[in-house]
Amino acid sequence: MNLVLLGPPGAGKGTQAARLSEAFDLCHLSSGDLLRAERQRGSALGGKVAGTMDTGGLVPDEIIVEVILNRLKEGRDSAGFLLDGFPRTRAQAESLDKAAEAIGRRMDLVVSLEVPDQPIVDRITGRRSCPSCGRIYHVRSLPPVKPGICDDDGSALAHRSDDTEEVVQQRLSAYHEQTEPLKAFYRKQGLLF
Ligand code: ADP
């Protein structure tokens, strides 16, 4: 089974992707996590995308397409793929179709997580995560026992630099303008759920 998760920032793509990939033994590819890892490593690619990510825009298609398609090839023997945060534009979706075909796969299902903008701003500005284990908290609705500290491993919780109100508004605009039209693209193919 090859699956795509669509949805605005903070809809829960990462949370659901972790559960689904474990339950169905899928190769989970999160475009945001891959880009953040490049930045953390201090790679040239990380340097190129930093400014765009920090202001909430979409990084150029050719950059993210190359990153994801390389990973698809590496995971060609997996039971299936779960793409989280990719594709986000029509050009990315078309590249994905071609790349999947090249390794004898096709997308089976595209799940769109629907959440209105206002709860998203609240969710994201209060979101904190553990840099070691990835557990997600919220300062009001899901706080850790000790403020700022992960319940599981005692690490100091992090606040993503793009999880501010101003940047979230930009990420929402990017979603509505460039990614939401993919729903029609996949609906036509009978893949949208
Ligand atoms: P979100 O919580 O907004 O869904 P992600 O962690 O998926 O965030 O992505 C963080 C940032 O990385 C995005 O705001 C964007 O700058 C960049 N990014 C991630 N995936 C893509 C993609 N498929 N195309 C273009 N930019 C991307």
GROMACS .gro file of C-alpha atoms and ligand atoms in nm:
model
  220
    1MET     CA    1   0.000   0.000   0.000
    2ASN     CA    2   0.140   0.342  -0.100
    3LEU     CA    3  -0.015   0.633   0.079
    4VAL     CA    4   0.003   1.013   0.071
    5LEU     CA    5  -0.103   1.232   0.365
    6LEU     CA    6  -0.220   1.579   0.263
    7GLY     CA    7  -0.319   1.850   0.504
    8PRO     CA    8  -0.234   2.193   0.639
    9PRO     CA    9   0.048   2.243   0.891
   10GLY     CA   10  -0.052   2.110   1.231
   11ALA     CA   11  -0.329   1.886   1.094
   12GLY     CA   12  -0.156   1.584   1.246
   13LYS     CA   13   0.022   1.442   0.941
   14GLY     CA   14   0.333   1.351   1.139
   15THR     CA   15   0.138   1.193   1.425
   16GLN     CA   16  -0.084   0.983   1.200
   17ALA     CA   17   0.209   0.894   0.974
   18ALA     CA   18   0.403   0.749   1.266
   19ARG     CA   19   0.104   0.534   1.369
   20LEU     CA   20   0.018   0.420   1.018
   21SER     CA   21   0.373   0.339   0.916
   22GLU     CA   22   0.415   0.126   1.225
   23ALA     CA   23   0.081  -0.053   1.186
   24PHE     CA   24   0.133  -0.132   0.817
   25ASP     CA   25   0.513  -0.150   0.812
   26LEU     CA   26   0.545   0.137   0.563
   27CYS     CA   27   0.852   0.338   0.473
   28HIS     CA   28   0.766   0.682   0.620
   29LEU     CA   29   0.909   0.977   0.430
   30SER     CA   30   0.847   1.318   0.585
   31SER     CA   31   0.971   1.594   0.356
   32GLY     CA   32   0.983   1.845   0.644
   33ASP     CA   33   1.187   1.607   0.863
   34LEU     CA   34   1.427   1.532   0.576
   35LEU     CA   35   1.483   1.904   0.515
   36ARG     CA   36   1.528   1.977   0.887
   37ALA     CA   37   1.784   1.694   0.905
   38GLU     CA   38   1.977   1.853   0.617
   39ARG     CA   39   1.980   2.183   0.804
   40GLN     CA   40   2.095   2.017   1.122
   41ARG     CA   41   2.382   1.848   0.936
   42GLY     CA   42   2.481   2.186   0.796
   43SER     CA   43   2.471   2.055   0.438
   44ALA     CA   44   2.474   2.283   0.133
   45LEU     CA   45   2.114   2.180   0.062
   46GLY     CA   46   2.015   2.266   0.420
   47GLY     CA   47   2.168   2.611   0.376
   48LYS     CA   48   1.977   2.665   0.051
   49VAL     CA   49   1.634   2.590   0.201
   50ALA     CA   50   1.674   2.751   0.545
   51GLY     CA   51   1.547   3.099   0.453
   52THR     CA   52   1.240   2.968   0.274
   53MET     CA   53   1.149   2.730   0.556
   54ASP     CA   54   1.191   3.002   0.819
   55THR     CA   55   0.952   3.232   0.637
   56GLY     CA   56   0.690   2.965   0.564
   57GLY     CA   57   0.723   2.937   0.186
   58LEU     CA   58   0.765   2.622  -0.019
   59VAL     CA   59   1.117   2.526  -0.120
   60PRO     CA   60   1.171   2.491  -0.498
   61ASP     CA   61   1.015   2.180  -0.651
   62GLU     CA   62   1.342   2.056  -0.803
   63ILE     CA   63   1.514   2.050  -0.463
   64ILE     CA   64   1.249   1.859  -0.273
   65VAL     CA   65   1.172   1.629  -0.565
   66GLU     CA   66   1.534   1.517  -0.577
   67VAL     CA   67   1.548   1.455  -0.200
   68ILE     CA   68   1.228   1.251  -0.193
   69LEU     CA   69   1.281   1.058  -0.514
   70ASN     CA   70   1.624   0.941  -0.396
   71ARG     CA   71   1.461   0.807  -0.081
   72LEU     CA   72   1.189   0.635  -0.281
   73LYS     CA   73   1.455   0.448  -0.477
   74GLU     CA   74   1.633   0.347  -0.157
   75GLY     CA   75   1.307   0.213  -0.013
   76ARG     CA   76   1.195   0.030  -0.324
   77ASP     CA   77   1.184  -0.304  -0.138
   78SER     CA   78   0.958  -0.179   0.141
   79ALA     CA   79   0.600  -0.302   0.189
   80GLY     CA   80   0.482   0.044   0.087
   81PHE     CA   81   0.546   0.415   0.122
   82LEU     CA   82   0.381   0.672   0.340
   83LEU     CA   83   0.454   1.020   0.212
   84ASP     CA   84   0.399   1.297   0.465
   85GLY     CA   85   0.432   1.656   0.342
   86PHE     CA   86   0.505   1.555  -0.017
   87PRO     CA   87   0.374   1.625  -0.278
   88ARG     CA   88   0.274   1.985  -0.210
   89THR     CA   89   0.244   2.116  -0.566
   90ARG     CA   90   0.106   1.982  -0.892
   91ALA     CA   91   0.461   1.954  -1.037
   92GLN     CA   92   0.568   1.746  -0.734
   93ALA     CA   93   0.263   1.519  -0.773
   94GLU     CA   94   0.345   1.459  -1.138
   95SER     CA   95   0.711   1.382  -1.057
   96LEU     CA   96   0.595   1.141  -0.789
   97ASP     CA   97   0.371   0.952  -1.032
   98LYS     CA   98   0.658   0.911  -1.277
   99ALA     CA   99   0.908   0.805  -1.010
  100ALA     CA  100   0.664   0.556  -0.858
  101GLU     CA  101   0.599   0.406  -1.199
  102ALA     CA  102   0.975   0.372  -1.256
  103ILE     CA  103   1.000   0.143  -0.952
  104GLY     CA  104   0.680  -0.045  -1.037
  105ARG     CA  105   0.452   0.128  -0.787
  106ARG     CA  106   0.151   0.353  -0.788
  107MET     CA  107  -0.015   0.563  -0.522
  108ASP     CA  108  -0.312   0.374  -0.377
  109LEU     CA  109  -0.466   0.629  -0.146
  110VAL     CA  110  -0.439   1.000  -0.065
  111VAL     CA  111  -0.578   1.096   0.275
  112SER     CA  112  -0.654   1.462   0.328
  113LEU     CA  113  -0.662   1.565   0.695
  114GLU     CA  114  -0.912   1.849   0.720
  115VAL     CA  115  -0.869   2.108   0.996
  116PRO     CA  116  -0.988   2.473   0.986
  117ASP     CA  117  -0.726   2.751   1.007
  118GLN     CA  118  -0.802   2.888   1.355
  119PRO     CA  119  -0.742   2.572   1.557
  120ILE     CA  120  -0.426   2.524   1.353
  121VAL     CA  121  -0.278   2.853   1.468
  122ASP     CA  122  -0.351   2.758   1.832
  123ARG     CA  123  -0.211   2.409   1.788
  124ILE     CA  124   0.108   2.519   1.620
  125THR     CA  125   0.201   2.815   1.833
  126GLY     CA  126   0.168   2.595   2.145
  127ARG     CA  127   0.341   2.292   1.992
  128ARG     CA  128   0.663   2.166   2.153
  129SER     CA  129   0.854   1.853   2.064
  130CYS     CA  130   1.123   1.636   2.211
  131PRO     CA  131   1.436   1.652   1.997
  132SER     CA  132   1.545   1.305   2.116
  133CYS     CA  133   1.232   1.090   2.089
  134GLY     CA  134   1.007   1.309   1.874
  135ARG     CA  135   0.715   1.309   2.119
  136ILE     CA  136   0.485   1.607   2.065
  137TYR     CA  137   0.336   1.820   2.341
  138HIS     CA  138   0.119   2.131   2.358
  139VAL     CA  139   0.176   2.394   2.626
  140ARG     CA  140  -0.194   2.406   2.715
  141SER     CA  141  -0.377   2.099   2.586
  142LEU     CA  142  -0.105   1.835   2.627
  143PRO     CA  143   0.162   1.970   2.862
  144PRO     CA  144   0.447   1.759   3.000
  145VAL     CA  145   0.451   1.697   3.377
  146LYS     CA  146   0.749   1.933   3.420
  147PRO     CA  147   0.721   2.241   3.196
  148GLY     CA  148   0.964   2.228   2.903
  149ILE     CA  149   1.088   1.873   2.980
  150CYS     CA  150   1.002   1.551   2.798
  151ASP     CA  151   0.816   1.304   3.024
  152ASP     CA  152   0.980   1.010   2.850
  153ASP     CA  153   1.348   1.096   2.845
  154GLY     CA  154   1.401   1.424   3.033
  155SER     CA  155   1.525   1.618   2.726
  156ALA     CA  156   1.454   1.991   2.697
  157LEU     CA  157   1.158   2.040   2.462
  158ALA     CA  158   1.208   2.241   2.144
  159HIS     CA  159   0.988   2.496   1.971
  160ARG     CA  160   1.023   2.480   1.591
  161SER     CA  161   1.154   2.811   1.462
  162ASP     CA  162   0.872   2.822   1.202
  163ASP     CA  163   0.598   2.755   1.460
  164THR     CA  164   0.528   3.124   1.522
  165GLU     CA  165   0.197   3.292   1.442
  166GLU     CA  166   0.339   3.499   1.157
  167VAL     CA  167   0.512   3.206   0.985
  168VAL     CA  168   0.212   2.979   1.038
  169GLN     CA  169  -0.005   3.227   0.848
  170GLN     CA  170   0.241   3.204   0.557
  171ARG     CA  171   0.246   2.824   0.574
  172LEU     CA  172  -0.135   2.823   0.568
  173SER     CA  173  -0.140   3.052   0.264
  174ALA     CA  174   0.111   2.827   0.087
  175TYR     CA  175  -0.111   2.529   0.171
  176HIS     CA  176  -0.433   2.688   0.045
  177GLU     CA  177  -0.278   2.829  -0.271
  178GLN     CA  178  -0.040   2.556  -0.380
  179THR     CA  179  -0.126   2.231  -0.206
  180GLU     CA  180  -0.504   2.228  -0.163
  181PRO     CA  181  -0.558   2.212  -0.544
  182LEU     CA  182  -0.401   1.864  -0.527
  183LYS     CA  183  -0.725   1.742  -0.373
  184ALA     CA  184  -0.900   1.791  -0.710
  185PHE     CA  185  -0.604   1.629  -0.888
  186TYR     CA  186  -0.632   1.315  -0.674
  187ARG     CA  187  -1.012   1.320  -0.657
  188LYS     CA  188  -1.021   1.288  -1.036
  189GLN     CA  189  -0.806   0.977  -1.008
  190GLY     CA  190  -1.043   0.833  -0.747
  191LEU     CA  191  -0.765   0.828  -0.485
  192LEU     CA  192  -0.880   1.101  -0.243
  193PHE     CA  193  -1.017   1.002   0.094
  194ADP     P1  194   0.408   2.160   0.808
  194ADP     O1  195   0.394   2.144   0.955
  194ADP     O2  196   0.395   2.303   0.761
  194ADP     O3  197   0.327   2.063   0.728
  194ADP     P2  198   0.665   2.039   0.731
  194ADP     O4  199   0.745   1.992   0.847
  194ADP     O5  200   0.601   1.936   0.643
  194ADP     O6  201   0.561   2.142   0.788
  194ADP     O7  202   0.755   2.135   0.639
  194ADP     C1  203   0.829   2.242   0.693
  194ADP     C2  204   0.875   2.332   0.581
  194ADP     O8  205   0.958   2.257   0.491
  194ADP     C3  206   0.765   2.388   0.492
  194ADP     O9  207   0.710   2.508   0.546
  194ADP     C4  208   0.841   2.414   0.361
  194ADP    O10  209   0.920   2.531   0.369
  194ADP     C5  210   0.935   2.295   0.356
  194ADP     N1  211   0.875   2.180   0.284
  194ADP     C6  212   0.844   2.059   0.336
  194ADP     N2  213   0.793   1.978   0.243
  194ADP     C7  214   0.792   2.048   0.128
  194ADP     C8  215   0.749   2.021  -0.006
  194ADP     N3  216   0.697   1.901  -0.040
  194ADP     N4  217   0.762   2.119  -0.098
  194ADP     C9  218   0.814   2.238  -0.068
  194ADP     N5  219   0.855   2.273   0.056
  194ADP    C10  220   0.846   2.179   0.153
   0.00000   0.00000   0.00000
